[in-house]
Amino acid sequence: MNWELLAAYVARAIALLIAIPFHESAHAWASYKLGDPTAKNAGRLSMNPLHHFDPLGALCMIVAGFGWAKPVPVSAVSRFRHPRRDMALSAAAGPASNLVLAFFCMILYKLVYYLTPETFLWDFTAAVLFQLVWTNITLAVFNLLPVPPLDGSRIVTVFLPQKAYFGLMRYERYIMLVLFAVLMLGFLDTPLRIVDNAVWSSLVSATRFVEWGLFR
């Protein structure tokens, strides 16, 4: 058995079990703070992966490399004071939380990588932290695509005229099918990888300020 390969898969699984609930619970927390307790009452303000994972979405994530979690329930019209604006803020909370988590995990990754002895336990810890950084970056970047039903579409549509907004939402299901096909064909692989790498480089630069503060 290839133990290194097995450890890599386990590290990625751990990263997904942390990053996805973090993303989804951030949506729930933002909605609750904006006046909508629907997600909180549904148990989505939780880091328990079982509260967030969709079986088919999780299977696609394992097999195809992308998937989805259960949508966070939101009563935008009846609960939010400014439905479109607050929906955009709630949507932005997910990717923003992933970027924040990626930043702190990168700091921990560097500390573990450079300051701990080379043992299997510490090497595995470093692998988990590496996967946490990369998984959170990819989740944030992917979900910021301005395509329904991704978070980016909720953010962008707040700037659209009301007629265009509802027209776009009417075709959300069909747009989602097109997005799925585009992903399956790999057309977005290169653009997404370029942006992921750019975000990684930005986080590396940002953590250098923390390193300077710790080790000067």
PDB file of C-alpha atoms in Angstrom:
ATOM      1  CA  MET A   1       0.000   0.000   0.000  1.00  0.00           C
ATOM      2  CA  ASN A   2       1.231   3.502  -0.855  1.00  0.00           C
ATOM      3  CA  TRP A   3       1.040   5.145   2.558  1.00  0.00           C
ATOM      4  CA  GLU A   4       2.020   8.561   1.250  1.00  0.00           C
ATOM      5  CA  LEU A   5      -0.842   8.532  -1.245  1.00  0.00           C
ATOM      6  CA  LEU A   6      -3.259   7.328   1.426  1.00  0.00           C
ATOM      7  CA  ALA A   7      -2.107  10.090   3.784  1.00  0.00           C
ATOM      8  CA  ALA A   8      -2.655  12.658   1.010  1.00  0.00           C
ATOM      9  CA  TYR A   9      -6.241  11.466   0.478  1.00  0.00           C
ATOM     10  CA  VAL A  10      -6.939  11.501   4.217  1.00  0.00           C
ATOM     11  CA  ALA A  11      -5.476  15.020   4.502  1.00  0.00           C
ATOM     12  CA  ARG A  12      -7.742  16.209   1.667  1.00  0.00           C
ATOM     13  CA  ALA A  13     -10.784  14.571   3.276  1.00  0.00           C
ATOM     14  CA  ILE A  14     -10.042  16.303   6.588  1.00  0.00           C
ATOM     15  CA  ALA A  15      -9.647  19.620   4.769  1.00  0.00           C
ATOM     16  CA  LEU A  16     -13.033  19.201   3.054  1.00  0.00           C
ATOM     17  CA  LEU A  17     -14.706  18.222   6.330  1.00  0.00           C
ATOM     18  CA  ILE A  18     -13.511  21.525   7.804  1.00  0.00           C
ATOM     19  CA  ALA A  19     -13.653  23.945   4.870  1.00  0.00           C
ATOM     20  CA  ILE A  20     -17.156  23.151   3.615  1.00  0.00           C
ATOM     21  CA  PRO A  21     -18.937  23.381   7.007  1.00  0.00           C
ATOM     22  CA  PHE A  22     -16.960  26.579   7.673  1.00  0.00           C
ATOM     23  CA  HIS A  23     -18.226  28.032   4.386  1.00  0.00           C
ATOM     24  CA  GLU A  24     -21.845  26.986   4.911  1.00  0.00           C
ATOM     25  CA  SER A  25     -22.031  28.009   8.570  1.00  0.00           C
ATOM     26  CA  ALA A  26     -20.641  31.430   7.567  1.00  0.00           C
ATOM     27  CA  HIS A  27     -23.657  31.854   5.276  1.00  0.00           C
ATOM     28  CA  ALA A  28     -25.948  30.871   8.145  1.00  0.00           C
ATOM     29  CA  TRP A  29     -24.194  33.202  10.601  1.00  0.00           C
ATOM     30  CA  ALA A  30     -24.353  36.179   8.218  1.00  0.00           C
ATOM     31  CA  SER A  31     -28.042  35.555   7.487  1.00  0.00           C
ATOM     32  CA  TYR A  32     -28.782  35.346  11.204  1.00  0.00           C
ATOM     33  CA  LYS A  33     -26.941  38.596  11.903  1.00  0.00           C
ATOM     34  CA  LEU A  34     -28.854  40.273   9.069  1.00  0.00           C
ATOM     35  CA  GLY A  35     -32.165  39.291  10.647  1.00  0.00           C
ATOM     36  CA  ASP A  36     -33.000  35.889   9.155  1.00  0.00           C
ATOM     37  CA  PRO A  37     -32.852  32.979  11.660  1.00  0.00           C
ATOM     38  CA  THR A  38     -34.069  30.392   9.113  1.00  0.00           C
ATOM     39  CA  ALA A  39     -30.690  28.717   8.637  1.00  0.00           C
ATOM     40  CA  LYS A  40     -29.896  28.874  12.350  1.00  0.00           C
ATOM     41  CA  ASN A  41     -33.218  27.239  13.189  1.00  0.00           C
ATOM     42  CA  ALA A  42     -32.468  24.527  10.604  1.00  0.00           C
ATOM     43  CA  GLY A  43     -29.233  23.630  12.408  1.00  0.00           C
ATOM     44  CA  ARG A  44     -26.937  25.094   9.753  1.00  0.00           C
ATOM     45  CA  LEU A  45     -25.029  27.332  12.170  1.00  0.00           C
ATOM     46  CA  SER A  46     -22.826  24.350  12.916  1.00  0.00           C
ATOM     47  CA  MET A  47     -19.427  22.867  12.057  1.00  0.00           C
ATOM     48  CA  ASN A  48     -20.938  19.377  11.964  1.00  0.00           C
ATOM     49  CA  PRO A  49     -20.374  18.167   8.362  1.00  0.00           C
ATOM     50  CA  LEU A  50     -23.528  16.026   8.500  1.00  0.00           C
ATOM     51  CA  HIS A  51     -25.617  19.199   8.711  1.00  0.00           C
ATOM     52  CA  HIS A  52     -24.220  20.497   5.422  1.00  0.00           C
ATOM     53  CA  PHE A  53     -23.206  17.668   3.068  1.00  0.00           C
ATOM     54  CA  ASP A  54     -25.446  16.648   0.184  1.00  0.00           C
ATOM     55  CA  PRO A  55     -24.875  12.935  -0.672  1.00  0.00           C
ATOM     56  CA  LEU A  56     -24.839  13.416  -4.459  1.00  0.00           C
ATOM     57  CA  GLY A  57     -22.781  16.601  -4.197  1.00  0.00           C
ATOM     58  CA  ALA A  58     -20.251  14.875  -1.951  1.00  0.00           C
ATOM     59  CA  LEU A  59     -20.013  11.934  -4.392  1.00  0.00           C
ATOM     60  CA  CYS A  60     -19.372  14.325  -7.297  1.00  0.00           C
ATOM     61  CA  MET A  61     -16.723  16.065  -5.220  1.00  0.00           C
ATOM     62  CA  ILE A  62     -14.898  12.785  -4.688  1.00  0.00           C
ATOM     63  CA  VAL A  63     -15.280  11.458  -8.259  1.00  0.00           C
ATOM     64  CA  ALA A  64     -15.178  14.612 -10.400  1.00  0.00           C
ATOM     65  CA  GLY A  65     -13.276  17.012  -8.151  1.00  0.00           C
ATOM     66  CA  PHE A  66     -16.186  19.422  -7.716  1.00  0.00           C
ATOM     67  CA  GLY A  67     -19.573  19.202  -6.052  1.00  0.00           C
ATOM     68  CA  TRP A  68     -21.939  21.028  -3.759  1.00  0.00           C
ATOM     69  CA  ALA A  69     -23.329  21.122  -0.248  1.00  0.00           C
ATOM     70  CA  LYS A  70     -26.939  21.489   0.821  1.00  0.00           C
ATOM     71  CA  PRO A  71     -28.122  25.052   0.088  1.00  0.00           C
ATOM     72  CA  VAL A  72     -28.412  27.229   3.183  1.00  0.00           C
ATOM     73  CA  PRO A  73     -32.116  28.158   3.569  1.00  0.00           C
ATOM     74  CA  VAL A  74     -32.754  31.898   3.470  1.00  0.00           C
ATOM     75  CA  SER A  75     -36.039  33.808   3.773  1.00  0.00           C
ATOM     76  CA  ALA A  76     -34.727  36.914   2.049  1.00  0.00           C
ATOM     77  CA  VAL A  77     -37.998  38.655   1.202  1.00  0.00           C
ATOM     78  CA  SER A  78     -39.730  38.171   4.536  1.00  0.00           C
ATOM     79  CA  ARG A  79     -36.747  38.454   6.897  1.00  0.00           C
ATOM     80  CA  PHE A  80     -34.119  40.750   5.380  1.00  0.00           C
ATOM     81  CA  ARG A  81     -34.643  44.496   5.668  1.00  0.00           C
ATOM     82  CA  HIS A  82     -32.923  45.007   2.291  1.00  0.00           C
ATOM     83  CA  PRO A  83     -33.426  41.631   0.556  1.00  0.00           C
ATOM     84  CA  ARG A  84     -31.049  41.968  -2.404  1.00  0.00           C
ATOM     85  CA  ARG A  85     -28.276  43.719  -0.496  1.00  0.00           C
ATOM     86  CA  ASP A  86     -28.494  41.404   2.505  1.00  0.00           C
ATOM     87  CA  MET A  87     -28.644  38.350   0.254  1.00  0.00           C
ATOM     88  CA  ALA A  88     -25.406  39.534  -1.380  1.00  0.00           C
ATOM     89  CA  LEU A  89     -23.762  40.032   2.021  1.00  0.00           C
ATOM     90  CA  SER A  90     -24.884  36.589   3.152  1.00  0.00           C
ATOM     91  CA  ALA A  91     -23.543  35.056  -0.067  1.00  0.00           C
ATOM     92  CA  ALA A  92     -20.209  36.861   0.284  1.00  0.00           C
ATOM     93  CA  ALA A  93     -19.752  35.516   3.818  1.00  0.00           C
ATOM     94  CA  GLY A  94     -18.998  31.998   2.548  1.00  0.00           C
ATOM     95  CA  PRO A  95     -16.039  32.785   0.245  1.00  0.00           C
ATOM     96  CA  ALA A  96     -14.780  35.454   2.658  1.00  0.00           C
ATOM     97  CA  SER A  97     -14.705  32.934   5.505  1.00  0.00           C
ATOM     98  CA  ASN A  98     -12.717  30.498   3.333  1.00  0.00           C
ATOM     99  CA  LEU A  99     -10.106  33.152   2.532  1.00  0.00           C
ATOM    100  CA  VAL A 100      -9.758  34.083   6.209  1.00  0.00           C
ATOM    101  CA  LEU A 101      -9.374  30.416   7.171  1.00  0.00           C
ATOM    102  CA  ALA A 102      -6.842  29.898   4.361  1.00  0.00           C
ATOM    103  CA  PHE A 103      -4.770  32.818   5.660  1.00  0.00           C
ATOM    104  CA  PHE A 104      -4.570  31.478   9.213  1.00  0.00           C
ATOM    105  CA  CYS A 105      -3.942  27.914   8.017  1.00  0.00           C
ATOM    106  CA  MET A 106      -1.068  29.165   5.866  1.00  0.00           C
ATOM    107  CA  ILE A 107       0.517  30.787   8.927  1.00  0.00           C
ATOM    108  CA  LEU A 108       0.182  27.498  10.833  1.00  0.00           C
ATOM    109  CA  TYR A 109       1.456  25.539   7.819  1.00  0.00           C
ATOM    110  CA  LYS A 110       4.626  27.639   7.665  1.00  0.00           C
ATOM    111  CA  LEU A 111       5.181  27.298  11.407  1.00  0.00           C
ATOM    112  CA  VAL A 112       4.786  23.515  11.274  1.00  0.00           C
ATOM    113  CA  TYR A 113       6.799  23.154   8.062  1.00  0.00           C
ATOM    114  CA  TYR A 114       9.789  25.207   9.226  1.00  0.00           C
ATOM    115  CA  LEU A 115       9.855  24.752  13.008  1.00  0.00           C
ATOM    116  CA  THR A 116       8.879  21.157  13.776  1.00  0.00           C
ATOM    117  CA  PRO A 117      10.924  17.929  13.529  1.00  0.00           C
ATOM    118  CA  GLU A 118      10.538  15.726  10.458  1.00  0.00           C
ATOM    119  CA  THR A 119       8.376  12.961  11.837  1.00  0.00           C
ATOM    120  CA  PHE A 120       5.359  11.295  10.245  1.00  0.00           C
ATOM    121  CA  LEU A 121       2.957  13.053  12.636  1.00  0.00           C
ATOM    122  CA  TRP A 122       4.285  16.530  11.895  1.00  0.00           C
ATOM    123  CA  ASP A 123       4.579  15.798   8.166  1.00  0.00           C
ATOM    124  CA  PHE A 124       0.940  14.690   8.154  1.00  0.00           C
ATOM    125  CA  THR A 125      -0.074  17.800  10.102  1.00  0.00           C
ATOM    126  CA  ALA A 126       1.716  19.932   7.515  1.00  0.00           C
ATOM    127  CA  ALA A 127      -0.090  18.037   4.724  1.00  0.00           C
ATOM    128  CA  VAL A 128      -3.479  18.680   6.348  1.00  0.00           C
ATOM    129  CA  LEU A 129      -2.703  22.385   6.746  1.00  0.00           C
ATOM    130  CA  PHE A 130      -1.498  22.580   3.131  1.00  0.00           C
ATOM    131  CA  GLN A 131      -4.730  20.963   1.954  1.00  0.00           C
ATOM    132  CA  LEU A 132      -6.744  23.312   4.154  1.00  0.00           C
ATOM    133  CA  VAL A 133      -5.112  26.321   2.529  1.00  0.00           C
ATOM    134  CA  TRP A 134      -5.574  25.007  -1.001  1.00  0.00           C
ATOM    135  CA  THR A 135      -9.126  23.711  -0.444  1.00  0.00           C
ATOM    136  CA  ASN A 136     -10.285  26.991   1.082  1.00  0.00           C
ATOM    137  CA  ILE A 137      -8.743  28.969  -1.767  1.00  0.00           C
ATOM    138  CA  THR A 138     -10.371  26.807  -4.440  1.00  0.00           C
ATOM    139  CA  LEU A 139     -13.744  26.940  -2.676  1.00  0.00           C
ATOM    140  CA  ALA A 140     -13.604  30.725  -2.395  1.00  0.00           C
ATOM    141  CA  VAL A 141     -12.521  31.298  -5.997  1.00  0.00           C
ATOM    142  CA  PHE A 142     -15.014  28.835  -7.463  1.00  0.00           C
ATOM    143  CA  ASN A 143     -17.935  30.183  -5.466  1.00  0.00           C
ATOM    144  CA  LEU A 144     -17.132  33.764  -6.490  1.00  0.00           C
ATOM    145  CA  LEU A 145     -17.850  32.959 -10.140  1.00  0.00           C
ATOM    146  CA  PRO A 146     -20.759  35.250 -11.131  1.00  0.00           C
ATOM    147  CA  VAL A 147     -22.842  32.312 -12.339  1.00  0.00           C
ATOM    148  CA  PRO A 148     -26.071  31.059 -10.704  1.00  0.00           C
ATOM    149  CA  PRO A 149     -26.401  29.351  -8.308  1.00  0.00           C
ATOM    150  CA  LEU A 150     -22.898  30.201  -7.023  1.00  0.00           C
ATOM    151  CA  ASP A 151     -22.334  32.889  -4.409  1.00  0.00           C
ATOM    152  CA  GLY A 152     -20.793  35.243  -6.934  1.00  0.00           C
ATOM    153  CA  SER A 153     -24.100  35.517  -8.783  1.00  0.00           C
ATOM    154  CA  ARG A 154     -25.828  36.741  -5.600  1.00  0.00           C
ATOM    155  CA  ILE A 155     -23.142  39.379  -5.172  1.00  0.00           C
ATOM    156  CA  VAL A 156     -23.177  40.590  -8.790  1.00  0.00           C
ATOM    157  CA  THR A 157     -26.947  40.666  -9.211  1.00  0.00           C
ATOM    158  CA  VAL A 158     -27.309  43.236  -6.444  1.00  0.00           C
ATOM    159  CA  PHE A 159     -25.951  45.737  -8.976  1.00  0.00           C
ATOM    160  CA  LEU A 160     -28.380  44.707 -11.731  1.00  0.00           C
ATOM    161  CA  PRO A 161     -31.725  46.383 -12.464  1.00  0.00           C
ATOM    162  CA  GLN A 162     -34.607  44.583 -10.813  1.00  0.00           C
ATOM    163  CA  LYS A 163     -35.996  43.317 -14.152  1.00  0.00           C
ATOM    164  CA  ALA A 164     -32.636  41.826 -15.156  1.00  0.00           C
ATOM    165  CA  TYR A 165     -32.219  40.321 -11.694  1.00  0.00           C
ATOM    166  CA  PHE A 166     -35.488  38.393 -11.762  1.00  0.00           C
ATOM    167  CA  GLY A 167     -34.936  37.449 -15.405  1.00  0.00           C
ATOM    168  CA  LEU A 168     -31.595  35.865 -14.515  1.00  0.00           C
ATOM    169  CA  MET A 169     -33.027  34.027 -11.510  1.00  0.00           C
ATOM    170  CA  ARG A 170     -35.780  32.580 -13.729  1.00  0.00           C
ATOM    171  CA  TYR A 171     -33.179  30.644 -15.721  1.00  0.00           C
ATOM    172  CA  GLU A 172     -30.993  29.684 -12.762  1.00  0.00           C
ATOM    173  CA  ARG A 173     -31.663  25.955 -13.078  1.00  0.00           C
ATOM    174  CA  TYR A 174     -30.704  25.890 -16.757  1.00  0.00           C
ATOM    175  CA  ILE A 175     -27.589  27.982 -16.165  1.00  0.00           C
ATOM    176  CA  MET A 176     -26.578  25.528 -13.443  1.00  0.00           C
ATOM    177  CA  LEU A 177     -26.796  22.628 -15.920  1.00  0.00           C
ATOM    178  CA  VAL A 178     -24.621  24.532 -18.405  1.00  0.00           C
ATOM    179  CA  LEU A 179     -22.098  25.276 -15.651  1.00  0.00           C
ATOM    180  CA  PHE A 180     -21.999  21.598 -14.705  1.00  0.00           C
ATOM    181  CA  ALA A 181     -21.329  20.626 -18.340  1.00  0.00           C
ATOM    182  CA  VAL A 182     -18.586  23.253 -18.681  1.00  0.00           C
ATOM    183  CA  LEU A 183     -16.912  21.930 -15.543  1.00  0.00           C
ATOM    184  CA  MET A 184     -17.166  18.326 -16.689  1.00  0.00           C
ATOM    185  CA  LEU A 185     -15.516  19.255 -20.011  1.00  0.00           C
ATOM    186  CA  GLY A 186     -12.704  21.022 -18.173  1.00  0.00           C
ATOM    187  CA  PHE A 187     -13.121  24.395 -19.883  1.00  0.00           C
ATOM    188  CA  LEU A 188     -12.689  26.265 -16.598  1.00  0.00           C
ATOM    189  CA  ASP A 189      -9.743  24.252 -15.282  1.00  0.00           C
ATOM    190  CA  THR A 190      -6.993  26.570 -16.534  1.00  0.00           C
ATOM    191  CA  PRO A 191      -8.672  29.921 -15.675  1.00  0.00           C
ATOM    192  CA  LEU A 192      -9.569  28.705 -12.188  1.00  0.00           C
ATOM    193  CA  ARG A 193      -6.052  27.345 -11.613  1.00  0.00           C
ATOM    194  CA  ILE A 194      -4.539  30.696 -12.624  1.00  0.00           C
ATOM    195  CA  VAL A 195      -6.740  32.580 -10.165  1.00  0.00           C
ATOM    196  CA  ASP A 196      -6.158  29.978  -7.429  1.00  0.00           C
ATOM    197  CA  ASN A 197      -2.403  30.347  -7.829  1.00  0.00           C
ATOM    198  CA  ALA A 198      -2.678  34.144  -7.770  1.00  0.00           C
ATOM    199  CA  VAL A 199      -4.636  34.008  -4.497  1.00  0.00           C
ATOM    200  CA  TRP A 200      -2.076  31.555  -3.080  1.00  0.00           C
ATOM    201  CA  SER A 201       0.747  33.971  -3.956  1.00  0.00           C
ATOM    202  CA  SER A 202      -1.167  36.848  -2.363  1.00  0.00           C
ATOM    203  CA  LEU A 203      -1.609  34.882   0.857  1.00  0.00           C
ATOM    204  CA  VAL A 204       2.083  33.980   0.875  1.00  0.00           C
ATOM    205  CA  SER A 205       2.929  37.679   0.599  1.00  0.00           C
ATOM    206  CA  ALA A 206       0.432  38.575   3.331  1.00  0.00           C
ATOM    207  CA  THR A 207       1.809  35.979   5.754  1.00  0.00           C
ATOM    208  CA  ARG A 208       5.314  37.401   5.337  1.00  0.00           C
ATOM    209  CA  PHE A 209       4.218  40.370   7.443  1.00  0.00           C
ATOM    210  CA  VAL A 210       3.202  37.949  10.202  1.00  0.00           C
ATOM    211  CA  GLU A 211       6.533  36.120   9.887  1.00  0.00           C
ATOM    212  CA  TRP A 212       8.369  39.432  10.146  1.00  0.00           C
ATOM    213  CA  GLY A 213       6.445  40.250  13.327  1.00  0.00           C
ATOM    214  CA  LEU A 214       7.119  36.839  14.888  1.00  0.00           C
ATOM    215  CA  PHE A 215      10.763  36.375  13.977  1.00  0.00           C
ATOM    216  CA  ARG A 216      12.298  39.845  13.777  1.00  0.00           C
TER     217      ARG A 216
END
